mmCIF file of C-alpha atoms in Angstrom:
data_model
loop_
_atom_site.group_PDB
_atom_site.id
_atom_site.type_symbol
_atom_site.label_atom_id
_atom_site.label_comp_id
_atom_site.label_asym_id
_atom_site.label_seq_id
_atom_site.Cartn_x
_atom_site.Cartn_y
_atom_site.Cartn_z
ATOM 1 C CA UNK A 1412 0.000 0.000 0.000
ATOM 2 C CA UNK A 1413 1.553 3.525 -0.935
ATOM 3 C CA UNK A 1414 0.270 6.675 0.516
ATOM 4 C CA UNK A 1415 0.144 8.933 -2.606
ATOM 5 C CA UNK A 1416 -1.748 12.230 -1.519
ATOM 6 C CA UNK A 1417 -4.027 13.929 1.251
ATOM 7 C CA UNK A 1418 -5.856 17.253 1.551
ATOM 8 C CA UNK A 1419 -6.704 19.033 4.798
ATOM 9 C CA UNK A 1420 -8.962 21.698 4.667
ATOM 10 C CA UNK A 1421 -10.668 22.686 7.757
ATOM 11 C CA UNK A 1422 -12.169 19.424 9.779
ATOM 12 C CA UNK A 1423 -12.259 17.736 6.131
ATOM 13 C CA UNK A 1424 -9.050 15.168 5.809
ATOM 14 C CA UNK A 1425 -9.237 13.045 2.755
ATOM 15 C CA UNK A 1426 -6.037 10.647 2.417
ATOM 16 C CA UNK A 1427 -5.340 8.866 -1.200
ATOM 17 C CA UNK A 1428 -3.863 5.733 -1.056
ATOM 18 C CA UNK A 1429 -2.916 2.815 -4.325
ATOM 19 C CA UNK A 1430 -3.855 -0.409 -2.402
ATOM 20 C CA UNK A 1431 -2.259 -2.279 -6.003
ATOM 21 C CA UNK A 1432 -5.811 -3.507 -6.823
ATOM 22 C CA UNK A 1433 -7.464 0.744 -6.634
ATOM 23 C CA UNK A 1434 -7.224 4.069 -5.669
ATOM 24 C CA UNK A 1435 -8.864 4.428 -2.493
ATOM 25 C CA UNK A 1436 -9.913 7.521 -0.970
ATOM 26 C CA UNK A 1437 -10.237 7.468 2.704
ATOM 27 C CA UNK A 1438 -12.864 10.838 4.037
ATOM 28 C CA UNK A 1439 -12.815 11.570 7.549
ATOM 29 C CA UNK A 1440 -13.504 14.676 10.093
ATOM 30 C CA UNK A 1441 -16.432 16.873 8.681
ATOM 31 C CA UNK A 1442 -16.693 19.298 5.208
ATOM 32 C CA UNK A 1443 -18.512 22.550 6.268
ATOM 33 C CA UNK A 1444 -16.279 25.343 3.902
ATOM 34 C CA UNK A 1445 -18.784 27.947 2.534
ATOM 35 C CA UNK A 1446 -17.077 26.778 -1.085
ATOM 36 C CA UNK A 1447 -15.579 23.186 -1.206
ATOM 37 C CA UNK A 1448 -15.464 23.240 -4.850
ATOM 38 C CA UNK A 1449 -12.542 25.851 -4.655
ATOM 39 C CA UNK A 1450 -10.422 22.589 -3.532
ATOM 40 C CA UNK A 1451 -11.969 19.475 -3.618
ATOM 41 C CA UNK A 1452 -12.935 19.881 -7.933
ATOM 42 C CA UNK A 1453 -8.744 20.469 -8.267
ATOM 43 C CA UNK A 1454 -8.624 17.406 -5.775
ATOM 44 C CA UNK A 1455 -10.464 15.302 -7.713
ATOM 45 C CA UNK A 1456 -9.331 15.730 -11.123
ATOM 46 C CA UNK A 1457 -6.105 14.437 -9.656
ATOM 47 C CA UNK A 1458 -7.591 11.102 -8.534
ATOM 48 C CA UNK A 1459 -8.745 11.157 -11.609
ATOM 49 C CA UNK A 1460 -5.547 11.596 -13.166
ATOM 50 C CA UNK A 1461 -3.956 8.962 -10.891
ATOM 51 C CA UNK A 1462 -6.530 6.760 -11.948
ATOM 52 C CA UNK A 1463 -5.933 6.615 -15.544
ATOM 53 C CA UNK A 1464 -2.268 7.070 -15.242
ATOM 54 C CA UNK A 1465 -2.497 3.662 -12.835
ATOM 55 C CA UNK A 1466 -5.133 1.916 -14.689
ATOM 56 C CA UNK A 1467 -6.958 1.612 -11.348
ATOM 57 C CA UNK A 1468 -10.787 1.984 -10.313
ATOM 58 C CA UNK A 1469 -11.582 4.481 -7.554
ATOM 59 C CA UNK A 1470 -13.272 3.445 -4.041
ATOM 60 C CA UNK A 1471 -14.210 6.817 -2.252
ATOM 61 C CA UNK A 1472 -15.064 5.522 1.565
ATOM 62 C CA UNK A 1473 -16.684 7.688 3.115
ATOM 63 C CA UNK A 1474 -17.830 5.401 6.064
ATOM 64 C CA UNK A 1475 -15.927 7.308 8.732
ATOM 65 C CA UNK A 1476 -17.232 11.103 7.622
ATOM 66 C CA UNK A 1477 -18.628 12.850 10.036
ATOM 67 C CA UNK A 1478 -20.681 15.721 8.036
ATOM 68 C CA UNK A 1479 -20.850 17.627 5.274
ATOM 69 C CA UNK A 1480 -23.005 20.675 4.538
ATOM 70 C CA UNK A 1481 -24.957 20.570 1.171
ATOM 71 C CA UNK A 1482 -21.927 22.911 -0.664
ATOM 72 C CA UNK A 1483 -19.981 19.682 -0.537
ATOM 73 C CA UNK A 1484 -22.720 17.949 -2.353
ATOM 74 C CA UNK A 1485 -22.224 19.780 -5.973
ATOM 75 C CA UNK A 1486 -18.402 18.281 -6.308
ATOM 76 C CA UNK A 1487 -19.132 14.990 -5.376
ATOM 77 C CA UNK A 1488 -22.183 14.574 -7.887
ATOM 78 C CA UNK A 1489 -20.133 16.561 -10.429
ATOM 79 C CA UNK A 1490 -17.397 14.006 -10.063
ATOM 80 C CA UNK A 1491 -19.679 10.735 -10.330
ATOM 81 C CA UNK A 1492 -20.913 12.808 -14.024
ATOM 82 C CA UNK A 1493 -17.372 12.828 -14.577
ATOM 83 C CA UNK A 1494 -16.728 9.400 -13.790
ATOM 84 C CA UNK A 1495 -19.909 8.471 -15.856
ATOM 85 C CA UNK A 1496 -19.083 10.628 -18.566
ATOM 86 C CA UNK A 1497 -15.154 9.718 -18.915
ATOM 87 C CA UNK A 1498 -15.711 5.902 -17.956
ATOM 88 C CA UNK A 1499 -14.174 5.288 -14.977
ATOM 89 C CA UNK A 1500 -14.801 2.853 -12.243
ATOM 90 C CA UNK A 1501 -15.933 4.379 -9.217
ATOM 91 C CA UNK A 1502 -17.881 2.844 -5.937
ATOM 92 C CA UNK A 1503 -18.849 5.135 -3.028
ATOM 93 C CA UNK A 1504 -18.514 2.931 0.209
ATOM 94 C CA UNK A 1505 -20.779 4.555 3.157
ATOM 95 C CA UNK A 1506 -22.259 4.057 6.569
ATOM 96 C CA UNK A 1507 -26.275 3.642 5.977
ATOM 97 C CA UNK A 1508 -26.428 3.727 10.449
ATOM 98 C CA UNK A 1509 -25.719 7.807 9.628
ATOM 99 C CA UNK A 1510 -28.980 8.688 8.509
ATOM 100 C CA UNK A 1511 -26.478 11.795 6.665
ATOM 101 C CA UNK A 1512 -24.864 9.316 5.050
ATOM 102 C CA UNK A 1513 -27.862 7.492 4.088
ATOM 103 C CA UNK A 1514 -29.919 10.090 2.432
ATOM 104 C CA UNK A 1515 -27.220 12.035 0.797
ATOM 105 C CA UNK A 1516 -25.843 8.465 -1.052
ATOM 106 C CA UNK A 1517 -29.232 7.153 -1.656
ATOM 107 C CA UNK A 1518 -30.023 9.825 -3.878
ATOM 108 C CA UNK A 1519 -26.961 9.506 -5.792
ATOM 109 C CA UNK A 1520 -27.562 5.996 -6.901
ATOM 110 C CA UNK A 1521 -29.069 7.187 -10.170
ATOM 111 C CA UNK A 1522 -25.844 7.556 -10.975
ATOM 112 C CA UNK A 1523 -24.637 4.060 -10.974
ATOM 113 C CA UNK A 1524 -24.397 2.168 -14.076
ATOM 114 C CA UNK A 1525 -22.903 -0.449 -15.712
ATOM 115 C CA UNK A 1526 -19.747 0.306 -18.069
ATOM 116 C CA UNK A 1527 -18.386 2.445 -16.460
ATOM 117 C CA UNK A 1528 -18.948 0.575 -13.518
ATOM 118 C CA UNK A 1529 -20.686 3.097 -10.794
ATOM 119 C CA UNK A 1530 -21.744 1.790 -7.601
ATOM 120 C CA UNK A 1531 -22.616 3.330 -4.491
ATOM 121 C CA UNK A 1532 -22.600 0.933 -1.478
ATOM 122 C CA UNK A 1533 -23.588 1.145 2.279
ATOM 123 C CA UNK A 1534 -21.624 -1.174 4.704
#
């Protein structure tokens, strides 16, 4: 396992690891910035990049997240359109006993798919 990347922004930490098998994308602490999107769209698009540079699908868990505040919404379902729209593999891992949790990614499933393979999971 090799760390490649984190961000810390505020209560928000978000570590990026290659596991050999995916990129996985480990959220913790809580996202309540007035404008995530000023960090976590540059953020992304270097997963991304990692991604397809690695040949690896991407598993964002987000099972130990605390909060975030409905500005962090907008990145995260503009990066699953990204994911949809540039085929890559992504699954969402999250904690369905945060009711949060459960209602934000329940909505999102109409995202998954398929090719690319989408999937948005609660553990």
């Amino acid at each position: 396992m090799e760390n490649l990347y984190e961000l810390t922004e505020g209560q928000l930490s978000i570590m990026v690891t290659n596991t050999g098998k995916q990129i996985q994308v480990l959220w913790e602490g809580k996202s309540n910035e007035r404008n995530p999107s000023q960090f976590l769209k540059p953020f992304f698009n270097r997963i991304f990049e990692s991604s397809k540079s690695l040949k690896l699908p991407i598993v964002m868990d987000f099972k130990k997240f605390q909060y975030m505040n409905s500005s962090t919404v907008t990145p995260i379902v503009q990066m699953l359109e990204y994911a949809k729209r540039e085929n890559v593999a992504l699954t969402f891992l999250y904690d369905n006993n945060r009711t949060w949790q459960e209602l934000n990614f329940q909505a999102m499933k109409i995202f998954e798919s398929e090719h690319p393979p989408i999937r948005i999971i609660e553990k």
